[in-house]
Amino acid sequence: MLFSFRGVGLRLLSPARPLVLLVACPIFLLALSGNSARADLGVVPADQVSTIDGFEVDLVYEVPSETQGSWVSLTVDPKNRLLACDQYGGLFRIDVSKETAQVEKLDLQFEGKPFQGAQGLLCAFGSLYAGVNSRDTPSGIYRIRDTDGDDQYDTVERLIELNGGSEHGPHAMILTPDKKRILFVAGNNTNLPEDIDRSRVPRVWREDHLLGRMPDARGHNANRMAPGGFILSLDPTGEDVELVATGFRNPYDIALNRSGDLFTYDADMEWDVGTPWYRPTRVNHVISGAEFGWRNGTGKWPEYYPDSFGTAVDIGPGSPTGICFGYGAKFPAKYQNALFICDWSYGNIHAVHLDPTGASYGGSYETLLTAAPLPVTDIVVHPDGAMYFTVGGRKTQSGLYRVRYTGDESVAELPAPEVSELTQLRRELEALHVPRELTPKQLEKAIVALAHDDRSIRFAARIAIENQGSQCAASVLRDARLADAKIQASLALARTGDAKDRGLLLRKLGSIQWDSLDARQRVDLLRAYGLVAIRCGGIPAGKGKINRETLTQRFTQAFPSGDPAVDRELAQWLVYLGDETAPVRIVAQLRASPSQEDQIHFAMTLRKAKTGWTDAARRDYFKWFQDIATARGGMSFGGFLDNIKKVALKPLDDATKQQLADVLAAPKIVEDTSLESRPLIQDWTVASLETAIGKVDGEPDFERGKKVFAGAACYKCHRMGLRGGILGPDLTSAGGKYGEHDLLVSIIEPSKEISDQYGATQFMTDDGEIVSGRVVNMNGDSIRVMTNMLEPSKLKGLKRDAIEDTRPSKSSMMPDGLLDTYTAAEVRDLIAYLRAGGNENHPIYRKPIAKR
């Protein structure tokens, strides 16, 4: 189910009633007349762009496709003109100071051919810098100058050679906080430059999977290995290149806040939707020396790994493009401080509100504006106080828009915030990420910070030690006393050391008492052990106090723990160690899990289990592949499941396969009617259900609330903690923001308020067909529409010139009456489960629900 609250994106979707394609009758066609956007207008008219109260959108310029292409990058020059670049063509200069925009094509050549393909632009140091990602102009970082002062660029120089051509190539550039250097970002198909003068990231990256990984089922990026996408710092001449961070998939842009902290908006592979290795598109706080864990196929590191820095704000499905902060815009304070991020696929610009959390950030987001189609490519704040954005890419119709604030709130410019003590400590540690020997005082600062409560400070301290090499890490580990210090120092040594360090690592990790650790520390400990196994020669049998036998005993006793992340890691360890009880116990966890992501993780883990199988466990395991056949995901979803099954089948002999023939056979797919099989209880209204819930005695039942959440198929679209899907918003924090009444309204009256972010669009074609769904891809004059969020790989193709009208759908994707088959007591428990964020230890389960 998919919950929806305006502004925060909560909606309720049931898989029982997917969106359908309708053939319109004449009466219905009349109903569509009026506020609609005709295809012959080219780009979406400004009045068809939905935005929040107080903001207005203007269409400044509609780009003629035949002569000016499709614009994908944007910057402001020293004379306050805009510069834009066609994805497959050249540069254009736009004067927006006049009533009608004045556009000039710039005539630039490189090696005798037209200069084109800049996906990042920056005016700085008396030059124009361009990140070129092209098949025609050699890819790389360019410096373009006007050498004779005639206001025309005349010199083009490639400063750094890079490979490109794919859309995951060289991208955007911005100035460093001190405005003396340039920061540059590239996607994961870009190789690091040959000459890097220094690296804040320890150059020890590997794949680091305890049980290995599987490449994408459709072959995408199968040969791309770590470090993935990266961020560089360089001086104005392209010299003195420094590696700042790695492990991205395909961030298109970067931005600095007023405090000098760096952010990016990174993508994930939409083909992976529905799998445990899919990570929502996300805003990352990019700290010095950070690794963000992109690996190909099933190999992406979960955000909770201590050697990967994780996320600031998860956004959800989309296609990240340009980003910028609202500084300089004549916007209210809230939006001056917002990070605006562009989603090309779904036609959104989100305002991300970042909140300091320790020495890093968390936050939330709302959709500033949206339309369909609105393939947003880049965004800047102009000195005139407005925000400008381009649409285009992949030869789609392009345009330039302006966003103005016309409301009543103050737009006075805000002062820069003070830097917190924790942030100052992180930066002092980041200053140690240098290729020189630390002083005793500096080293002591890093050692003390290894056990800090703040994740970013622990991370910065470990990177400082890793950059000193394995001998330093070993010395630090020998003296470590606190659990976190032992774990972090072990991570540093395992990543920089080798087999000779294994004994020390196992002794120190083995001295940590499992029962004394919280869930986060347990995950960190398991990851540290994992890196010892992966990088330092494995876990020996029968030698020392900590060996395969003792670890097997410890981890067997700990599994299951009840924490999803811990149990995912423990399951991998039991299989790695060859625990004889592992298959039976992990199959039981697979079958008990309410989310398909957890189930797939356990199935993936069990593919490597060689011993401990019983006939019943093996039958139940392979029967799961038949049962999961009704699940939905991205384009690679089914291929991944098939490949996992093939690996698991490989060691079986013919006789065993014959015994399992019935469960190995292809499943018979039947329509899921589980939601319709329950008897009708009552046609609930908000008022009647609130009254009935008020009469329910006793405290809420956690297990029954979780069962209703799963039975209503909420997990298929929503995440609760680590569990669930990502096609709808994360519901973990919904109960902390909304009371019982608001939650009931959202479920029972789903069409009352429909979030723009998750709303569908109705497209009427010239032959009378009505298609309802969300635009997810565009190319030239073709658009592709996802008509059923539970089947995101099944897209309806439309030709843009065949679309007569578009308009926002007035109906929610969630059907009415979803709770009509549940009793008041069951609904009471569902609401409690939502309000508790899926946490069985929440106070709501220790006292009666307080009505809000």
mmCIF file of C-alpha atoms in Angstrom, residues 408-731:
data_model
loop_
_atom_site.group_PDB
_atom_site.id
_atom_site.type_symbol
_atom_site.label_atom_id
_atom_site.label_comp_id
_atom_site.label_asym_id
_atom_site.label_seq_id
_atom_site.Cartn_x
_atom_site.Cartn_y
_atom_site.Cartn_z
ATOM 1 C CA ASP A 408 4.339 37.215 1.483
ATOM 2 C CA GLU A 409 7.199 35.724 3.522
ATOM 3 C CA SER A 410 10.464 37.597 4.050
ATOM 4 C CA VAL A 411 13.179 36.906 1.480
ATOM 5 C CA ALA A 412 15.965 38.645 3.414
ATOM 6 C CA GLU A 413 19.325 36.966 2.889
ATOM 7 C CA LEU A 414 20.388 34.675 5.717
ATOM 8 C CA PRO A 415 23.780 34.840 7.466
ATOM 9 C CA ALA A 416 26.096 31.847 7.361
ATOM 10 C CA PRO A 417 25.517 29.454 10.282
ATOM 11 C CA GLU A 418 28.077 28.808 12.983
ATOM 12 C CA VAL A 419 30.076 25.615 12.677
ATOM 13 C CA SER A 420 29.298 23.173 15.493
ATOM 14 C CA GLU A 421 31.991 21.714 17.738
ATOM 15 C CA LEU A 422 31.376 18.250 16.332
ATOM 16 C CA THR A 423 31.738 19.478 12.765
ATOM 17 C CA GLN A 424 34.925 21.293 13.746
ATOM 18 C CA LEU A 425 36.274 18.039 15.215
ATOM 19 C CA ARG A 426 35.457 16.161 12.012
ATOM 20 C CA ARG A 427 37.251 18.778 9.960
ATOM 21 C CA GLU A 428 40.299 18.648 12.218
ATOM 22 C CA LEU A 429 40.421 14.897 11.589
ATOM 23 C CA GLU A 430 39.896 15.407 7.848
ATOM 24 C CA ALA A 431 42.907 17.717 7.827
ATOM 25 C CA LEU A 432 44.918 14.616 8.751
ATOM 26 C CA HIS A 433 43.953 12.854 5.498
ATOM 27 C CA VAL A 434 47.304 13.717 4.000
ATOM 28 C CA PRO A 435 50.275 11.692 2.734
ATOM 29 C CA ARG A 436 52.623 12.669 5.551
ATOM 30 C CA GLU A 437 53.467 11.202 8.914
ATOM 31 C CA LEU A 438 51.234 12.441 11.691
ATOM 32 C CA THR A 439 52.673 13.988 14.818
ATOM 33 C CA PRO A 440 52.055 12.118 18.101
ATOM 34 C CA LYS A 441 49.436 14.723 19.044
ATOM 35 C CA GLN A 442 47.638 14.381 15.703
ATOM 36 C CA LEU A 443 47.701 10.602 15.886
ATOM 37 C CA GLU A 444 46.331 10.675 19.418
ATOM 38 C CA LYS A 445 43.431 12.845 18.273
ATOM 39 C CA ALA A 446 42.548 10.234 15.635
ATOM 40 C CA ILE A 447 42.922 7.334 18.069
ATOM 41 C CA VAL A 448 40.568 8.890 20.627
ATOM 42 C CA ALA A 449 37.994 9.664 17.901
ATOM 43 C CA LEU A 450 37.816 6.003 16.774
ATOM 44 C CA ALA A 451 35.383 5.331 19.620
ATOM 45 C CA HIS A 452 33.297 8.491 19.143
ATOM 46 C CA ASP A 453 29.504 8.183 19.122
ATOM 47 C CA ASP A 454 29.284 10.058 15.804
ATOM 48 C CA ARG A 455 29.626 7.934 12.679
ATOM 49 C CA SER A 456 31.265 10.647 10.576
ATOM 50 C CA ILE A 457 33.882 11.297 13.250
ATOM 51 C CA ARG A 458 34.692 7.588 13.577
ATOM 52 C CA PHE A 459 34.954 7.428 9.797
ATOM 53 C CA ALA A 460 37.252 10.459 9.544
ATOM 54 C CA ALA A 461 39.474 9.101 12.317
ATOM 55 C CA ARG A 462 39.820 5.699 10.642
ATOM 56 C CA ILE A 463 40.702 7.261 7.285
ATOM 57 C CA ALA A 464 43.431 9.327 8.993
ATOM 58 C CA ILE A 465 44.939 6.131 10.398
ATOM 59 C CA GLU A 466 44.524 4.133 7.180
ATOM 60 C CA ASN A 467 46.423 6.790 5.281
ATOM 61 C CA GLN A 468 49.377 6.163 7.628
ATOM 62 C CA GLY A 469 49.620 2.535 6.522
ATOM 63 C CA SER A 470 49.356 -0.904 8.107
ATOM 64 C CA GLN A 471 52.146 -0.480 10.666
ATOM 65 C CA CYS A 472 50.386 2.502 12.196
ATOM 66 C CA ALA A 473 47.034 0.703 12.133
ATOM 67 C CA ALA A 474 48.555 -2.351 13.840
ATOM 68 C CA SER A 475 50.095 -0.206 16.575
ATOM 69 C CA VAL A 476 46.784 1.532 17.193
ATOM 70 C CA LEU A 477 44.940 -1.792 17.324
ATOM 71 C CA ARG A 478 47.366 -3.297 19.866
ATOM 72 C CA ASP A 479 46.628 -0.484 22.306
ATOM 73 C CA ALA A 480 42.868 -0.261 21.669
ATOM 74 C CA ARG A 481 40.657 -0.927 24.678
ATOM 75 C CA LEU A 482 37.118 0.196 23.826
ATOM 76 C CA ALA A 483 34.956 -1.954 21.547
ATOM 77 C CA ASP A 484 34.483 0.731 18.892
ATOM 78 C CA ALA A 485 38.169 1.552 18.882
ATOM 79 C CA LYS A 486 39.045 -2.126 18.390
ATOM 80 C CA ILE A 487 36.524 -2.455 15.563
ATOM 81 C CA GLN A 488 37.580 0.700 13.742
ATOM 82 C CA ALA A 489 41.292 -0.014 14.104
ATOM 83 C CA SER A 490 40.647 -3.556 12.843
ATOM 84 C CA LEU A 491 38.892 -2.168 9.794
ATOM 85 C CA ALA A 492 41.896 0.058 9.126
ATOM 86 C CA LEU A 493 44.394 -2.765 9.534
ATOM 87 C CA ALA A 494 42.401 -5.328 7.539
ATOM 88 C CA ARG A 495 42.080 -2.862 4.656
ATOM 89 C CA THR A 496 45.759 -1.906 4.639
ATOM 90 C CA GLY A 497 47.410 -5.082 5.924
ATOM 91 C CA ASP A 498 47.710 -8.709 4.830
ATOM 92 C CA ALA A 499 47.872 -12.280 6.162
ATOM 93 C CA LYS A 500 50.648 -11.490 8.656
ATOM 94 C CA ASP A 501 48.202 -9.253 10.540
ATOM 95 C CA ARG A 502 45.475 -11.876 10.851
ATOM 96 C CA GLY A 503 46.490 -13.169 14.281
ATOM 97 C CA LEU A 504 46.426 -9.718 15.873
ATOM 98 C CA LEU A 505 43.128 -8.896 14.203
ATOM 99 C CA LEU A 506 41.403 -12.065 15.385
ATOM 100 C CA ARG A 507 42.722 -11.711 18.945
ATOM 101 C CA LYS A 508 41.498 -8.149 19.305
ATOM 102 C CA LEU A 509 38.142 -8.727 17.640
ATOM 103 C CA GLY A 510 37.694 -11.931 19.630
ATOM 104 C CA SER A 511 38.104 -10.016 22.873
ATOM 105 C CA ILE A 512 34.934 -8.019 22.195
ATOM 106 C CA GLN A 513 31.882 -9.324 24.066
ATOM 107 C CA TRP A 514 28.914 -9.736 21.708
ATOM 108 C CA ASP A 515 26.318 -9.200 24.429
ATOM 109 C CA SER A 516 27.822 -5.812 25.298
ATOM 110 C CA LEU A 517 27.216 -4.408 21.808
ATOM 111 C CA ASP A 518 24.204 -2.655 20.331
ATOM 112 C CA ALA A 519 22.923 -3.563 16.838
ATOM 113 C CA ARG A 520 25.113 -1.006 15.041
ATOM 114 C CA GLN A 521 28.239 -2.222 16.799
ATOM 115 C CA ARG A 522 27.374 -5.837 15.998
ATOM 116 C CA VAL A 523 27.125 -5.022 12.305
ATOM 117 C CA ASP A 524 30.454 -3.178 12.509
ATOM 118 C CA LEU A 525 32.063 -6.145 14.251
ATOM 119 C CA LEU A 526 30.769 -8.607 11.670
ATOM 120 C CA ARG A 527 32.056 -6.387 8.863
ATOM 121 C CA ALA A 528 35.480 -6.178 10.524
ATOM 122 C CA TYR A 529 35.635 -9.962 10.779
ATOM 123 C CA GLY A 530 34.538 -10.089 7.145
ATOM 124 C CA LEU A 531 37.417 -7.933 5.951
ATOM 125 C CA VAL A 532 39.831 -10.137 7.873
ATOM 126 C CA ALA A 533 38.415 -13.159 6.053
ATOM 127 C CA ILE A 534 38.420 -11.456 2.647
ATOM 128 C CA ARG A 535 41.757 -9.640 2.774
ATOM 129 C CA CYS A 536 43.922 -11.429 5.328
ATOM 130 C CA GLY A 537 43.839 -15.068 4.299
ATOM 131 C CA GLY A 538 40.529 -16.312 5.653
ATOM 132 C CA ILE A 539 39.579 -17.658 9.069
ATOM 133 C CA PRO A 540 41.853 -20.566 10.078
ATOM 134 C CA ALA A 541 40.596 -23.792 11.596
ATOM 135 C CA GLY A 542 41.831 -24.968 14.980
ATOM 136 C CA LYS A 543 44.462 -22.284 15.582
ATOM 137 C CA GLY A 544 44.287 -19.750 18.361
ATOM 138 C CA LYS A 545 41.330 -18.838 20.532
ATOM 139 C CA ILE A 546 39.451 -17.335 17.606
ATOM 140 C CA ASN A 547 39.124 -19.726 14.691
ATOM 141 C CA ARG A 548 36.459 -21.170 12.435
ATOM 142 C CA GLU A 549 35.089 -23.358 15.214
ATOM 143 C CA THR A 550 34.821 -20.635 17.861
ATOM 144 C CA LEU A 551 33.336 -18.125 15.429
ATOM 145 C CA THR A 552 30.836 -20.713 14.228
ATOM 146 C CA GLN A 553 29.747 -21.328 17.791
ATOM 147 C CA ARG A 554 29.435 -17.604 18.567
ATOM 148 C CA PHE A 555 27.516 -16.706 15.451
ATOM 149 C CA THR A 556 25.258 -19.760 15.625
ATOM 150 C CA GLN A 557 24.200 -18.762 19.112
ATOM 151 C CA ALA A 558 23.576 -15.179 17.994
ATOM 152 C CA PHE A 559 21.367 -16.034 14.995
ATOM 153 C CA PRO A 560 18.655 -14.906 14.670
ATOM 154 C CA SER A 561 19.056 -11.712 16.642
ATOM 155 C CA GLY A 562 15.803 -10.030 15.630
ATOM 156 C CA ASP A 563 17.597 -7.109 13.989
ATOM 157 C CA PRO A 564 17.334 -7.258 10.168
ATOM 158 C CA ALA A 565 20.815 -5.892 9.428
ATOM 159 C CA VAL A 566 22.524 -8.083 12.007
ATOM 160 C CA ASP A 567 20.678 -11.163 10.785
ATOM 161 C CA ARG A 568 21.589 -10.491 7.159
ATOM 162 C CA GLU A 569 25.261 -10.415 8.108
ATOM 163 C CA LEU A 570 25.081 -13.364 10.500
ATOM 164 C CA ALA A 571 23.438 -15.514 7.834
ATOM 165 C CA GLN A 572 26.322 -14.844 5.465
ATOM 166 C CA TRP A 573 28.800 -15.748 8.160
ATOM 167 C CA LEU A 574 27.090 -19.058 8.978
ATOM 168 C CA VAL A 575 27.244 -20.070 5.331
ATOM 169 C CA TYR A 576 30.837 -18.878 4.964
ATOM 170 C CA LEU A 577 31.887 -20.922 8.013
ATOM 171 C CA GLY A 578 30.023 -24.027 6.839
ATOM 172 C CA ASP A 579 27.762 -24.220 9.884
ATOM 173 C CA GLU A 580 25.804 -27.467 9.668
ATOM 174 C CA THR A 581 22.644 -25.825 11.035
ATOM 175 C CA ALA A 582 22.756 -22.876 8.641
ATOM 176 C CA PRO A 583 20.514 -24.067 5.775
ATOM 177 C CA VAL A 584 17.637 -25.138 7.999
ATOM 178 C CA ARG A 585 17.739 -22.010 10.128
ATOM 179 C CA ILE A 586 18.221 -19.563 7.269
ATOM 180 C CA VAL A 587 15.414 -21.159 5.252
ATOM 181 C CA ALA A 588 13.198 -20.661 8.314
ATOM 182 C CA GLN A 589 14.168 -16.974 8.389
ATOM 183 C CA LEU A 590 13.561 -16.681 4.657
ATOM 184 C CA ARG A 591 10.078 -18.104 5.058
ATOM 185 C CA ALA A 592 9.265 -15.990 8.120
ATOM 186 C CA SER A 593 10.349 -12.673 6.627
ATOM 187 C CA PRO A 594 7.490 -10.408 5.488
ATOM 188 C CA SER A 595 9.597 -8.533 2.916
ATOM 189 C CA GLN A 596 10.769 -9.832 -0.423
ATOM 190 C CA GLU A 597 14.081 -7.987 0.006
ATOM 191 C CA ASP A 598 14.954 -9.961 3.142
ATOM 192 C CA GLN A 599 13.786 -13.153 1.489
ATOM 193 C CA ILE A 600 15.956 -12.549 -1.572
ATOM 194 C CA HIS A 601 18.960 -11.756 0.617
ATOM 195 C CA PHE A 602 18.616 -15.065 2.458
ATOM 196 C CA ALA A 603 18.050 -16.942 -0.820
ATOM 197 C CA MET A 604 21.150 -15.296 -2.276
ATOM 198 C CA THR A 605 23.139 -16.273 0.822
ATOM 199 C CA LEU A 606 21.968 -19.889 0.704
ATOM 200 C CA ARG A 607 23.151 -20.335 -2.875
ATOM 201 C CA LYS A 608 26.639 -20.857 -1.405
ATOM 202 C CA ALA A 609 25.602 -23.247 1.389
ATOM 203 C CA LYS A 610 27.274 -26.599 0.726
ATOM 204 C CA THR A 611 26.626 -28.555 3.914
ATOM 205 C CA GLY A 612 23.827 -28.983 6.436
ATOM 206 C CA TRP A 613 20.948 -29.362 4.006
ATOM 207 C CA THR A 614 18.026 -31.584 4.956
ATOM 208 C CA ASP A 615 15.611 -32.874 2.358
ATOM 209 C CA ALA A 616 12.860 -30.714 3.856
ATOM 210 C CA ALA A 617 14.983 -27.550 3.936
ATOM 211 C CA ARG A 618 16.168 -28.015 0.360
ATOM 212 C CA ARG A 619 12.614 -28.623 -0.841
ATOM 213 C CA ASP A 620 11.337 -25.594 1.037
ATOM 214 C CA TYR A 621 14.168 -23.467 -0.363
ATOM 215 C CA PHE A 622 13.502 -24.330 -3.999
ATOM 216 C CA LYS A 623 9.755 -24.092 -3.460
ATOM 217 C CA TRP A 624 10.409 -20.455 -2.509
ATOM 218 C CA PHE A 625 11.538 -19.729 -6.070
ATOM 219 C CA GLN A 626 8.089 -20.769 -7.255
ATOM 220 C CA ASP A 627 6.396 -18.673 -4.596
ATOM 221 C CA ILE A 628 8.458 -15.546 -5.345
ATOM 222 C CA ALA A 629 7.527 -15.710 -9.020
ATOM 223 C CA THR A 630 4.567 -13.386 -8.372
ATOM 224 C CA ALA A 631 6.826 -10.700 -6.891
ATOM 225 C CA ARG A 632 7.617 -7.638 -8.991
ATOM 226 C CA GLY A 633 10.728 -5.595 -9.565
ATOM 227 C CA GLY A 634 12.889 -3.899 -12.145
ATOM 228 C CA MET A 635 14.114 -5.158 -15.504
ATOM 229 C CA SER A 636 16.793 -7.411 -13.959
ATOM 230 C CA PHE A 637 14.637 -8.716 -11.118
ATOM 231 C CA GLY A 638 13.586 -12.006 -12.686
ATOM 232 C CA GLY A 639 17.029 -12.607 -14.155
ATOM 233 C CA PHE A 640 18.666 -12.228 -10.763
ATOM 234 C CA LEU A 641 16.294 -14.775 -9.230
ATOM 235 C CA ASP A 642 16.949 -17.205 -12.072
ATOM 236 C CA ASN A 643 20.698 -16.829 -11.681
ATOM 237 C CA ILE A 644 20.563 -17.365 -7.916
ATOM 238 C CA LYS A 645 18.579 -20.543 -8.493
ATOM 239 C CA LYS A 646 21.039 -21.771 -11.139
ATOM 240 C CA VAL A 647 23.975 -21.375 -8.769
ATOM 241 C CA ALA A 648 22.102 -23.182 -5.999
ATOM 242 C CA LEU A 649 21.215 -26.039 -8.371
ATOM 243 C CA LYS A 650 24.706 -26.531 -9.725
ATOM 244 C CA PRO A 651 26.049 -28.889 -6.999
ATOM 245 C CA LEU A 652 22.946 -31.134 -7.020
ATOM 246 C CA ASP A 653 23.149 -34.519 -8.702
ATOM 247 C CA ASP A 654 20.543 -35.762 -11.136
ATOM 248 C CA ALA A 655 18.826 -37.990 -8.579
ATOM 249 C CA THR A 656 18.309 -35.076 -6.187
ATOM 250 C CA LYS A 657 17.002 -32.883 -8.976
ATOM 251 C CA GLN A 658 14.552 -35.623 -9.937
ATOM 252 C CA GLN A 659 13.264 -35.792 -6.362
ATOM 253 C CA LEU A 660 12.728 -32.028 -6.451
ATOM 254 C CA ALA A 661 11.191 -32.013 -9.933
ATOM 255 C CA ASP A 662 7.830 -30.661 -8.766
ATOM 256 C CA VAL A 663 9.327 -27.638 -6.968
ATOM 257 C CA LEU A 664 11.936 -27.028 -9.659
ATOM 258 C CA ALA A 665 9.289 -26.804 -12.340
ATOM 259 C CA ALA A 666 8.277 -23.417 -13.668
ATOM 260 C CA PRO A 667 5.523 -21.954 -11.466
ATOM 261 C CA LYS A 668 1.969 -21.455 -12.622
ATOM 262 C CA ILE A 669 1.332 -17.752 -12.244
ATOM 263 C CA VAL A 670 -2.137 -16.958 -10.959
ATOM 264 C CA GLU A 671 -3.549 -13.593 -10.013
ATOM 265 C CA ASP A 672 -3.006 -12.722 -6.370
ATOM 266 C CA THR A 673 -6.430 -12.491 -4.757
ATOM 267 C CA SER A 674 -5.218 -12.592 -1.171
ATOM 268 C CA LEU A 675 -6.610 -9.135 -0.456
ATOM 269 C CA GLU A 676 -10.028 -10.077 -1.806
ATOM 270 C CA SER A 677 -10.337 -13.422 -0.005
ATOM 271 C CA ARG A 678 -11.072 -11.903 3.409
ATOM 272 C CA PRO A 679 -14.727 -11.445 4.316
ATOM 273 C CA LEU A 680 -16.217 -7.963 4.470
ATOM 274 C CA ILE A 681 -16.272 -6.590 8.014
ATOM 275 C CA GLN A 682 -17.737 -3.122 7.424
ATOM 276 C CA ASP A 683 -17.658 -0.258 4.948
ATOM 277 C CA TRP A 684 -15.485 1.827 7.215
ATOM 278 C CA THR A 685 -15.435 5.606 7.259
ATOM 279 C CA VAL A 686 -12.887 7.629 9.174
ATOM 280 C CA ALA A 687 -15.480 8.572 11.777
ATOM 281 C CA SER A 688 -16.895 5.079 12.263
ATOM 282 C CA LEU A 689 -13.455 3.483 12.462
ATOM 283 C CA GLU A 690 -12.192 6.059 14.961
ATOM 284 C CA THR A 691 -15.236 5.350 17.131
ATOM 285 C CA ALA A 692 -14.743 1.582 16.848
ATOM 286 C CA ILE A 693 -11.028 1.785 17.619
ATOM 287 C CA GLY A 694 -11.815 3.842 20.702
ATOM 288 C CA LYS A 695 -13.828 0.916 22.059
ATOM 289 C CA VAL A 696 -11.018 -1.639 21.616
ATOM 290 C CA ASP A 697 -9.649 -2.699 25.002
ATOM 291 C CA GLY A 698 -6.087 -3.616 25.885
ATOM 292 C CA GLU A 699 -2.712 -2.645 24.571
ATOM 293 C CA PRO A 700 -1.877 -2.942 20.860
ATOM 294 C CA ASP A 701 -0.426 -6.174 19.509
ATOM 295 C CA PHE A 702 2.861 -5.668 17.637
ATOM 296 C CA GLU A 703 2.825 -8.996 15.801
ATOM 297 C CA ARG A 704 -0.750 -8.547 14.618
ATOM 298 C CA GLY A 705 -0.008 -5.000 13.428
ATOM 299 C CA LYS A 706 2.966 -6.283 11.463
ATOM 300 C CA LYS A 707 0.824 -9.073 10.021
ATOM 301 C CA VAL A 708 -1.821 -6.593 8.823
ATOM 302 C CA PHE A 709 0.908 -4.404 7.320
ATOM 303 C CA ALA A 710 2.188 -7.405 5.383
ATOM 304 C CA GLY A 711 -1.261 -8.775 4.538
ATOM 305 C CA ALA A 712 -2.334 -5.464 3.023
ATOM 306 C CA ALA A 713 0.781 -5.662 0.812
ATOM 307 C CA CYS A 714 2.328 -2.520 2.322
ATOM 308 C CA TYR A 715 5.774 -4.117 2.198
ATOM 309 C CA LYS A 716 5.615 -4.387 -1.567
ATOM 310 C CA CYS A 717 5.906 -0.618 -1.959
ATOM 311 C CA HIS A 718 7.082 0.748 1.373
ATOM 312 C CA ARG A 719 10.004 0.351 3.657
ATOM 313 C CA MET A 720 9.582 -0.086 7.388
ATOM 314 C CA GLY A 721 13.083 -0.008 8.802
ATOM 315 C CA LEU A 722 15.209 -2.171 6.504
ATOM 316 C CA ARG A 723 12.264 -4.170 5.261
ATOM 317 C CA GLY A 724 9.998 -3.507 2.352
ATOM 318 C CA GLY A 725 9.964 -1.915 -1.053
ATOM 319 C CA ILE A 726 11.081 1.487 -2.275
ATOM 320 C CA LEU A 727 8.483 2.412 -4.903
ATOM 321 C CA GLY A 728 6.593 4.318 -2.251
ATOM 322 C CA PRO A 729 8.036 6.515 0.503
ATOM 323 C CA ASP A 730 9.657 5.103 3.620
ATOM 324 C CA LEU A 731 7.024 4.774 6.345
#
